[in-house]
mmCIF file of C-alpha atoms in Angstrom:
data_model
loop_
_atom_site.group_PDB
_atom_site.id
_atom_site.type_symbol
_atom_site.label_atom_id
_atom_site.label_comp_id
_atom_site.label_asym_id
_atom_site.label_seq_id
_atom_site.Cartn_x
_atom_site.Cartn_y
_atom_site.Cartn_z
ATOM 1 C CA PHE A 1160 -8.318 -12.894 5.534
ATOM 2 C CA THR A 1161 -4.370 -13.456 5.246
ATOM 3 C CA ALA A 1162 -2.072 -10.907 4.002
ATOM 4 C CA ASP A 1163 0.164 -12.329 1.242
ATOM 5 C CA ARG A 1164 3.040 -10.505 -0.180
ATOM 6 C CA GLN A 1165 2.430 -12.563 -3.341
ATOM 7 C CA MET A 1166 -0.789 -11.005 -3.994
ATOM 8 C CA LYS A 1167 -0.527 -7.521 -5.623
ATOM 9 C CA SER A 1168 -4.335 -6.506 -6.044
ATOM 10 C CA LEU A 1169 -7.786 -7.154 -5.027
ATOM 11 C CA SER A 1170 -8.970 -8.285 -8.502
ATOM 12 C CA SER A 1171 -8.918 -11.934 -7.382
ATOM 13 C CA VAL A 1172 -11.131 -11.432 -4.301
ATOM 14 C CA LEU A 1173 -14.765 -12.488 -4.827
ATOM 15 C CA PRO A 1174 -17.674 -10.251 -3.846
ATOM 16 C CA PHE A 1175 -19.163 -13.211 -1.648
ATOM 17 C CA TYR A 1176 -17.794 -16.075 0.294
ATOM 18 C CA GLN A 1177 -19.769 -18.718 2.010
ATOM 19 C CA GLY A 1178 -18.064 -20.781 4.704
ATOM 20 C CA PHE A 1179 -19.406 -24.011 6.508
ATOM 21 C CA HIS A 1180 -22.064 -24.629 8.958
ATOM 22 C CA GLY A 1181 -21.140 -26.794 11.961
ATOM 23 C CA GLU A 1182 -21.970 -30.458 11.683
ATOM 24 C CA ARG A 1183 -24.777 -32.148 13.706
ATOM 25 C CA GLY A 1184 -23.768 -34.140 16.783
ATOM 26 C CA GLY A 1185 -23.953 -37.913 16.353
ATOM 27 C CA SER A 1186 -24.126 -41.133 18.261
ATOM 28 C CA LYS A 1187 -21.147 -43.055 19.781
ATOM 29 C CA ASN A 1188 -20.063 -40.050 21.937
ATOM 30 C CA CYS A 1189 -19.481 -37.904 18.723
ATOM 31 C CA TYR A 1190 -19.767 -34.134 18.819
ATOM 32 C CA GLY A 1191 -20.310 -32.402 15.415
ATOM 33 C CA ALA A 1192 -17.349 -31.002 13.625
ATOM 34 C CA ASN A 1193 -16.845 -27.103 13.612
ATOM 35 C CA GLY A 1194 -17.203 -25.255 10.235
ATOM 36 C CA ALA A 1195 -14.004 -25.582 8.242
ATOM 37 C CA TYR A 1196 -11.745 -22.695 7.795
ATOM 38 C CA VAL A 1197 -11.938 -20.606 4.680
ATOM 39 C CA TYR A 1198 -8.931 -18.506 3.957
ATOM 40 C CA VAL A 1199 -8.907 -15.437 1.592
ATOM 41 C CA LYS A 1200 -5.565 -14.196 0.548
ATOM 42 C CA VAL A 1201 -5.352 -10.357 0.183
ATOM 43 C CA PRO A 1202 -2.300 -8.056 -0.528
ATOM 44 C CA VAL A 1203 -0.192 -6.505 2.219
ATOM 45 C CA GLY A 1204 -1.764 -3.184 2.838
ATOM 46 C CA THR A 1205 -5.235 -4.202 2.719
ATOM 47 C CA LEU A 1206 -7.784 -2.354 5.062
ATOM 48 C CA VAL A 1207 -10.863 -4.141 6.328
ATOM 49 C CA LYS A 1208 -13.886 -1.886 6.928
ATOM 50 C CA GLU A 1209 -17.299 -2.539 8.390
ATOM 51 C CA ASP A 1210 -19.851 0.390 8.173
ATOM 52 C CA GLY A 1211 -17.225 2.943 7.327
ATOM 53 C CA GLU A 1212 -15.013 1.892 10.307
ATOM 54 C CA VAL A 1213 -11.527 0.153 9.989
ATOM 55 C CA VAL A 1214 -11.717 -3.170 11.900
ATOM 56 C CA ALA A 1215 -8.247 -4.638 10.400
ATOM 57 C CA ASP A 1216 -5.272 -3.187 8.809
ATOM 58 C CA LEU A 1217 -3.265 -5.919 7.341
ATOM 59 C CA THR A 1218 0.342 -4.528 6.861
ATOM 60 C CA GLN A 1219 2.493 -7.377 7.423
ATOM 61 C CA HIS A 1220 3.046 -10.652 5.341
ATOM 62 C CA GLY A 1221 1.107 -13.600 7.184
ATOM 63 C CA GLU A 1222 -1.122 -11.393 9.177
ATOM 64 C CA GLU A 1223 -4.585 -12.646 9.753
ATOM 65 C CA TYR A 1224 -7.917 -11.298 10.540
ATOM 66 C CA VAL A 1225 -11.052 -13.446 11.235
ATOM 67 C CA ALA A 1226 -13.787 -12.082 8.960
ATOM 68 C CA ALA A 1227 -16.481 -14.183 10.145
ATOM 69 C CA TYR A 1228 -16.837 -17.212 12.567
ATOM 70 C CA GLY A 1229 -17.826 -20.371 11.149
ATOM 71 C CA GLY A 1230 -20.692 -22.480 12.777
ATOM 72 C CA ALA A 1231 -19.858 -24.540 15.951
ATOM 73 C CA GLY A 1232 -20.454 -28.357 15.855
ATOM 74 C CA GLY A 1233 -23.710 -29.653 17.565
ATOM 75 C CA LYS A 1234 -23.678 -31.663 20.686
ATOM 76 C CA GLY A 1235 -23.447 -35.431 20.510
ATOM 77 C CA ASN A 1236 -25.581 -38.086 22.509
ATOM 78 C CA ARG A 1237 -23.016 -38.205 25.370
ATOM 79 C CA PHE A 1238 -24.088 -34.577 26.262
ATOM 80 C CA PHE A 1239 -27.428 -35.816 27.255
ATOM 81 C CA LEU A 1240 -26.177 -38.659 29.502
ATOM 82 C CA SER A 1241 -27.711 -38.675 32.949
ATOM 83 C CA ASN A 1242 -28.669 -41.126 35.768
ATOM 84 C CA GLU A 1243 -32.246 -41.089 34.358
ATOM 85 C CA ASN A 1244 -31.277 -41.416 30.744
ATOM 86 C CA ARG A 1245 -28.265 -44.099 30.282
ATOM 87 C CA ALA A 1246 -28.615 -44.505 26.566
ATOM 88 C CA PRO A 1247 -29.502 -41.036 25.154
ATOM 89 C CA THR A 1248 -30.335 -40.746 21.529
ATOM 90 C CA LEU A 1249 -30.679 -36.949 21.464
ATOM 91 C CA PHE A 1250 -28.283 -34.639 19.556
ATOM 92 C CA THR A 1251 -28.244 -31.046 18.416
ATOM 93 C CA PRO A 1252 -27.782 -29.581 14.979
ATOM 94 C CA GLY A 1253 -24.706 -27.413 14.031
ATOM 95 C CA GLU A 1254 -24.950 -23.874 14.325
ATOM 96 C CA PRO A 1255 -24.835 -21.467 11.258
ATOM 97 C CA GLY A 1256 -21.879 -19.326 10.631
ATOM 98 C CA GLN A 1257 -21.569 -15.610 11.310
ATOM 99 C CA GLU A 1258 -22.768 -13.250 8.562
ATOM 100 C CA ARG A 1259 -20.914 -9.919 7.770
ATOM 101 C CA VAL A 1260 -20.748 -7.332 5.079
ATOM 102 C CA LEU A 1261 -17.159 -5.879 4.855
ATOM 103 C CA HIS A 1262 -15.355 -3.659 2.544
ATOM 104 C CA LEU A 1263 -11.692 -4.054 1.424
ATOM 105 C CA GLU A 1264 -9.506 -1.120 0.451
ATOM 106 C CA LEU A 1265 -5.895 -1.571 -0.647
ATOM 107 C CA LYS A 1266 -3.432 1.085 0.106
ATOM 108 C CA THR A 1267 -0.194 0.414 -1.908
ATOM 109 C CA THR A 1268 2.767 -0.582 0.289
ATOM 110 C CA ALA A 1269 5.997 0.596 -1.149
ATOM 111 C CA HIS A 1270 9.367 2.053 0.247
ATOM 112 C CA ALA A 1271 9.290 5.260 -1.946
ATOM 113 C CA GLY A 1272 6.367 7.104 -3.560
ATOM 114 C CA LEU A 1273 6.872 9.169 -6.754
ATOM 115 C CA VAL A 1274 4.742 12.343 -6.110
ATOM 116 C CA GLY A 1275 4.086 14.924 -8.790
ATOM 117 C CA PHE A 1276 1.743 16.642 -10.868
ATOM 118 C CA PRO A 1277 0.544 15.148 -14.300
ATOM 119 C CA ASN A 1278 3.193 15.031 -16.888
ATOM 120 C CA ALA A 1279 5.997 15.570 -14.466
ATOM 121 C CA GLY A 1280 7.613 12.446 -15.724
ATOM 122 C CA LYS A 1281 6.872 9.974 -12.906
ATOM 123 C CA SER A 1282 5.873 7.098 -15.126
ATOM 124 C CA SER A 1283 8.952 7.601 -17.396
ATOM 125 C CA LEU A 1284 11.202 7.711 -14.398
ATOM 126 C CA LEU A 1285 9.711 4.331 -12.995
ATOM 127 C CA ARG A 1286 10.342 2.653 -16.248
ATOM 128 C CA ALA A 1287 13.995 3.940 -16.207
ATOM 129 C CA ILE A 1288 14.998 2.771 -12.716
ATOM 130 C CA SER A 1289 12.936 -0.639 -12.809
ATOM 131 C CA ARG A 1290 11.245 -3.231 -14.927
ATOM 132 C CA ALA A 1291 7.852 -1.787 -14.259
ATOM 133 C CA LYS A 1292 6.096 -0.619 -17.525
ATOM 134 C CA PRO A 1293 3.475 1.899 -16.811
ATOM 135 C CA ALA A 1294 1.907 3.893 -19.756
ATOM 136 C CA VAL A 1295 3.733 6.892 -20.846
ATOM 137 C CA ALA A 1296 2.144 9.483 -23.030
ATOM 138 C CA ALA A 1297 2.102 13.378 -23.587
ATOM 139 C CA TYR A 1298 -1.284 13.839 -21.753
ATOM 140 C CA PRO A 1299 -2.419 14.266 -18.259
ATOM 141 C CA PHE A 1300 -3.565 11.292 -16.150
ATOM 142 C CA THR A 1301 -1.947 8.562 -18.235
ATOM 143 C CA THR A 1302 -1.557 6.786 -14.809
ATOM 144 C CA LEU A 1303 -4.790 5.980 -13.341
ATOM 145 C CA ASN A 1304 -3.795 3.392 -11.030
ATOM 146 C CA PRO A 1305 -0.446 3.008 -8.941
ATOM 147 C CA HIS A 1306 2.278 1.062 -10.387
ATOM 148 C CA VAL A 1307 5.041 -0.557 -8.285
ATOM 149 C CA GLY A 1308 8.627 -1.060 -9.633
ATOM 150 C CA ILE A 1309 11.386 -2.861 -8.062
ATOM 151 C CA VAL A 1310 14.890 -1.391 -7.921
ATOM 152 C CA HIS A 1311 17.315 -4.205 -7.594
ATOM 153 C CA TYR A 1312 20.820 -3.759 -6.016
ATOM 154 C CA GLN A 1313 23.910 -5.824 -6.256
ATOM 155 C CA ASP A 1314 23.760 -7.112 -2.654
ATOM 156 C CA TYR A 1315 20.224 -8.359 -3.567
ATOM 157 C CA GLU A 1316 18.316 -5.826 -1.702
ATOM 158 C CA GLN A 1317 15.117 -4.588 -3.303
ATOM 159 C CA VAL A 1318 13.381 -1.210 -3.149
ATOM 160 C CA ALA A 1319 9.954 -0.878 -4.202
ATOM 161 C CA VAL A 1320 9.126 2.295 -5.819
ATOM 162 C CA ALA A 1321 5.357 3.288 -6.324
ATOM 163 C CA ASP A 1322 4.194 5.625 -9.422
ATOM 164 C CA ILE A 1323 1.425 7.399 -7.625
ATOM 165 C CA PRO A 1324 -0.923 8.908 -10.180
ATOM 166 C CA GLY A 1325 -0.643 12.735 -10.733
ATOM 167 C CA LEU A 1326 -2.207 14.985 -8.065
ATOM 168 C CA ILE A 1327 -3.928 18.121 -9.054
ATOM 169 C CA LYS A 1328 -4.583 21.365 -6.999
ATOM 170 C CA GLY A 1329 -7.448 20.556 -4.565
ATOM 171 C CA ALA A 1330 -6.575 16.823 -4.414
ATOM 172 C CA HIS A 1331 -7.189 16.816 -0.391
ATOM 173 C CA GLN A 1332 -10.714 17.993 -1.377
ATOM 174 C CA ASN A 1333 -11.123 14.876 -3.657
ATOM 175 C CA ARG A 1334 -10.853 16.999 -6.927
ATOM 176 C CA GLY A 1335 -9.903 14.766 -9.718
ATOM 177 C CA LEU A 1336 -9.287 11.479 -8.069
ATOM 178 C CA GLY A 1337 -7.623 13.066 -5.151
ATOM 179 C CA MET A 1338 -8.463 10.735 -2.264
ATOM 180 C CA ALA A 1339 -8.025 7.598 -4.288
ATOM 181 C CA PHE A 1340 -4.458 8.866 -5.037
ATOM 182 C CA LEU A 1341 -3.538 10.253 -1.728
ATOM 183 C CA ARG A 1342 -4.321 7.257 0.327
ATOM 184 C CA HIS A 1343 -1.518 5.225 -1.579
ATOM 185 C CA ILE A 1344 1.034 7.810 -0.588
ATOM 186 C CA GLU A 1345 0.186 7.129 3.283
ATOM 187 C CA ARG A 1346 2.194 3.805 3.160
ATOM 188 C CA CYS A 1347 5.397 5.110 1.484
ATOM 189 C CA ARG A 1348 8.170 5.328 3.869
ATOM 190 C CA PHE A 1349 9.832 8.186 2.095
ATOM 191 C CA LEU A 1350 8.840 10.464 -0.860
ATOM 192 C CA LEU A 1351 10.511 11.294 -4.265
ATOM 193 C CA TYR A 1352 8.948 14.680 -5.440
ATOM 194 C CA VAL A 1353 9.122 14.818 -9.267
ATOM 195 C CA VAL A 1354 8.896 18.396 -10.610
ATOM 196 C CA ASP A 1355 9.010 19.451 -14.092
ATOM 197 C CA LEU A 1356 12.233 21.899 -14.379
ATOM 198 C CA SER A 1357 11.131 23.198 -17.778
ATOM 199 C CA VAL A 1358 8.028 25.125 -16.491
ATOM 200 C CA SER A 1359 8.387 28.604 -14.957
ATOM 201 C CA GLN A 1360 9.052 28.565 -11.307
ATOM 202 C CA PRO A 1361 9.236 25.066 -10.805
ATOM 203 C CA TRP A 1362 9.478 25.403 -6.886
ATOM 204 C CA ILE A 1363 5.795 26.299 -6.980
ATOM 205 C CA GLN A 1364 5.134 22.763 -7.936
ATOM 206 C CA LEU A 1365 6.892 21.507 -4.651
ATOM 207 C CA GLN A 1366 5.040 23.985 -2.596
ATOM 208 C CA ASP A 1367 1.641 22.845 -3.975
ATOM 209 C CA LEU A 1368 2.373 19.300 -3.690
ATOM 210 C CA LYS A 1369 3.428 19.439 0.034
ATOM 211 C CA TYR A 1370 0.402 21.482 0.936
ATOM 212 C CA GLU A 1371 -1.876 18.894 -0.637
ATOM 213 C CA LEU A 1372 -0.145 15.992 1.359
ATOM 214 C CA GLU A 1373 -0.331 18.160 4.513
ATOM 215 C CA GLN A 1374 -3.936 18.962 4.109
ATOM 216 C CA TYR A 1375 -4.804 15.301 3.606
ATOM 217 C CA LYS A 1376 -2.856 14.033 6.548
ATOM 218 C CA LYS A 1377 -0.729 16.165 8.985
ATOM 219 C CA GLY A 1378 2.799 15.320 8.863
ATOM 220 C CA LEU A 1379 2.598 13.388 5.594
ATOM 221 C CA SER A 1380 4.666 16.130 3.836
ATOM 222 C CA GLU A 1381 7.602 15.874 6.496
ATOM 223 C CA ARG A 1382 8.684 12.428 5.722
ATOM 224 C CA PRO A 1383 12.181 11.858 4.361
ATOM 225 C CA CYS A 1384 12.417 12.907 0.860
ATOM 226 C CA VAL A 1385 14.243 14.173 -2.159
ATOM 227 C CA VAL A 1386 13.332 16.493 -4.940
ATOM 228 C CA ILE A 1387 13.925 15.284 -8.537
ATOM 229 C CA GLY A 1388 14.153 17.841 -11.079
ATOM 230 C CA ASN A 1389 13.191 16.020 -14.284
ATOM 231 C CA LYS A 1390 13.698 16.962 -17.805
ATOM 232 C CA ILE A 1391 17.171 18.495 -17.463
ATOM 233 C CA ASP A 1392 17.782 17.583 -21.104
ATOM 234 C CA LEU A 1393 15.951 20.705 -22.019
ATOM 235 C CA ALA A 1394 17.407 24.197 -22.138
ATOM 236 C CA GLN A 1395 14.893 25.925 -19.947
ATOM 237 C CA SER A 1396 15.508 23.238 -17.246
ATOM 238 C CA ARG A 1397 19.242 24.036 -17.154
ATOM 239 C CA ILE A 1398 18.242 27.606 -16.512
ATOM 240 C CA ASN A 1399 15.753 27.015 -13.782
ATOM 241 C CA LEU A 1400 17.835 24.319 -11.751
ATOM 242 C CA PRO A 1401 19.994 26.946 -9.921
ATOM 243 C CA LEU A 1402 16.853 28.987 -9.174
ATOM 244 C CA LEU A 1403 15.071 25.802 -7.838
ATOM 245 C CA LYS A 1404 18.095 25.029 -5.441
ATOM 246 C CA GLU A 1405 18.164 28.631 -4.072
ATOM 247 C CA GLN A 1406 14.315 28.419 -3.238
ATOM 248 C CA ILE A 1407 14.082 25.153 -1.394
ATOM 249 C CA ALA A 1408 16.160 23.570 1.362
ATOM 250 C CA ASP A 1409 15.621 20.000 0.238
ATOM 251 C CA ARG A 1410 18.223 17.995 -1.625
ATOM 252 C CA VAL A 1411 17.663 18.334 -5.484
ATOM 253 C CA ILE A 1412 18.777 15.720 -7.960
ATOM 254 C CA ALA A 1413 18.519 16.969 -11.527
ATOM 255 C CA LEU A 1414 18.070 14.045 -14.136
ATOM 256 C CA SER A 1415 16.346 13.156 -17.351
ATOM 257 C CA ALA A 1416 14.128 10.098 -17.318
ATOM 258 C CA LEU A 1417 13.857 10.192 -20.934
ATOM 259 C CA THR A 1418 17.668 10.017 -21.756
ATOM 260 C CA GLY A 1419 18.760 8.442 -18.656
ATOM 261 C CA GLY A 1420 20.982 11.159 -17.591
ATOM 262 C CA ASN A 1421 22.211 11.155 -13.919
ATOM 263 C CA LEU A 1422 20.004 8.300 -12.880
ATOM 264 C CA GLU A 1423 23.004 6.851 -10.939
ATOM 265 C CA GLU A 1424 22.788 9.661 -8.454
ATOM 266 C CA LEU A 1425 19.223 9.051 -7.854
ATOM 267 C CA LEU A 1426 19.651 5.293 -7.328
ATOM 268 C CA LEU A 1427 22.432 5.776 -4.822
ATOM 269 C CA HIS A 1428 20.560 8.357 -2.868
ATOM 270 C CA LEU A 1429 17.496 5.878 -2.983
ATOM 271 C CA ARG A 1430 19.530 3.403 -1.433
ATOM 272 C CA GLU A 1431 20.699 5.813 1.468
ATOM 273 C CA LEU A 1432 16.940 6.536 2.106
ATOM 274 C CA TYR A 1433 16.161 2.843 2.282
ATOM 275 C CA ASP A 1434 19.043 2.010 4.682
ATOM 276 C CA THR A 1435 17.938 4.737 6.936
ATOM 277 C CA TYR A 1436 14.545 3.438 7.016
ATOM 278 C CA VAL A 1437 15.687 -0.072 7.805
ATOM 279 C CA LYS A 1438 17.973 1.093 10.697
ATOM 280 C CA THR A 1439 15.040 3.118 11.992
ATOM 281 C CA GLU A 1440 12.621 0.333 12.028
ATOM 282 C CA GLN A 1441 15.005 -2.147 13.412
ATOM 283 C CA SER A 1442 15.953 0.371 16.303
ATOM 284 C CA ARG A 1443 12.254 0.561 17.261
ATOM 285 C CA GLY A 1444 12.095 -3.335 17.393
ATOM 286 C CA GLN A 1445 10.117 -3.589 14.171
ATOM 287 C CA SER A 1446 10.607 -5.525 11.103
ATOM 288 C CA PRO A 1447 11.129 -3.211 7.919
ATOM 289 C CA VAL A 1448 8.926 -4.049 4.961
ATOM 290 C CA LYS A 1449 10.734 -6.253 2.420
ATOM 291 C CA TRP A 1450 9.828 -7.076 -1.200
#
């Protein structure tokens, strides 16, 4: 398997691949050729599992994992040369390749993850700040698969933002599609919590979201973040905004994904989070993920 940033899903991966057996040895001092290589391109962020255990985690472009070894070539007649047999005609056949049953799982690799409950406005926000076109509707669970949008800046830097399908209470216990959604958040370097400012006590949403993340994986809720108070165009939201700021210590950016109000503040802060991530990775001697 070869991780390729041009691949965005596992839909093109076939359920069965057959490599090549080694060729038999031959005369005239010829050994048999080894089985040829077969490369399978997979997206960056692909996990390879065998019997439920992770055997490879392909997180960098160009990273490879040998899923199965091909057959070795057979021995030619020269291998059997001896003082007693000066003109051997023997050879051995090529060996069969290795057989394995592996499971592939994709965890979306994006810089930022939009985290929120259904109908908080995550998909609308992603459409507003990027060219991604996730489905938007006034009913829960419009988004069933992660969508990744790319935010372009004038210096040609690109920040990938993933719209993680809406969580529900008990997601860490796999309620709804909890585990399927939560595993995508693992790869995000920083989080954008999207809360609906128009509902009563919007800070409860944030507390519940962080609880679900922390129960799923310790430390996940402590990643760099910003709280996005969506639907500021509604009257009730403007009343709840100061109350939300009083209740939480995180930075709050109030905006309207529907009208586009105050998106500029979010884009500027998103770039600050990205720049901090890049500097942190470089100080560790690691290469930051680029899109």
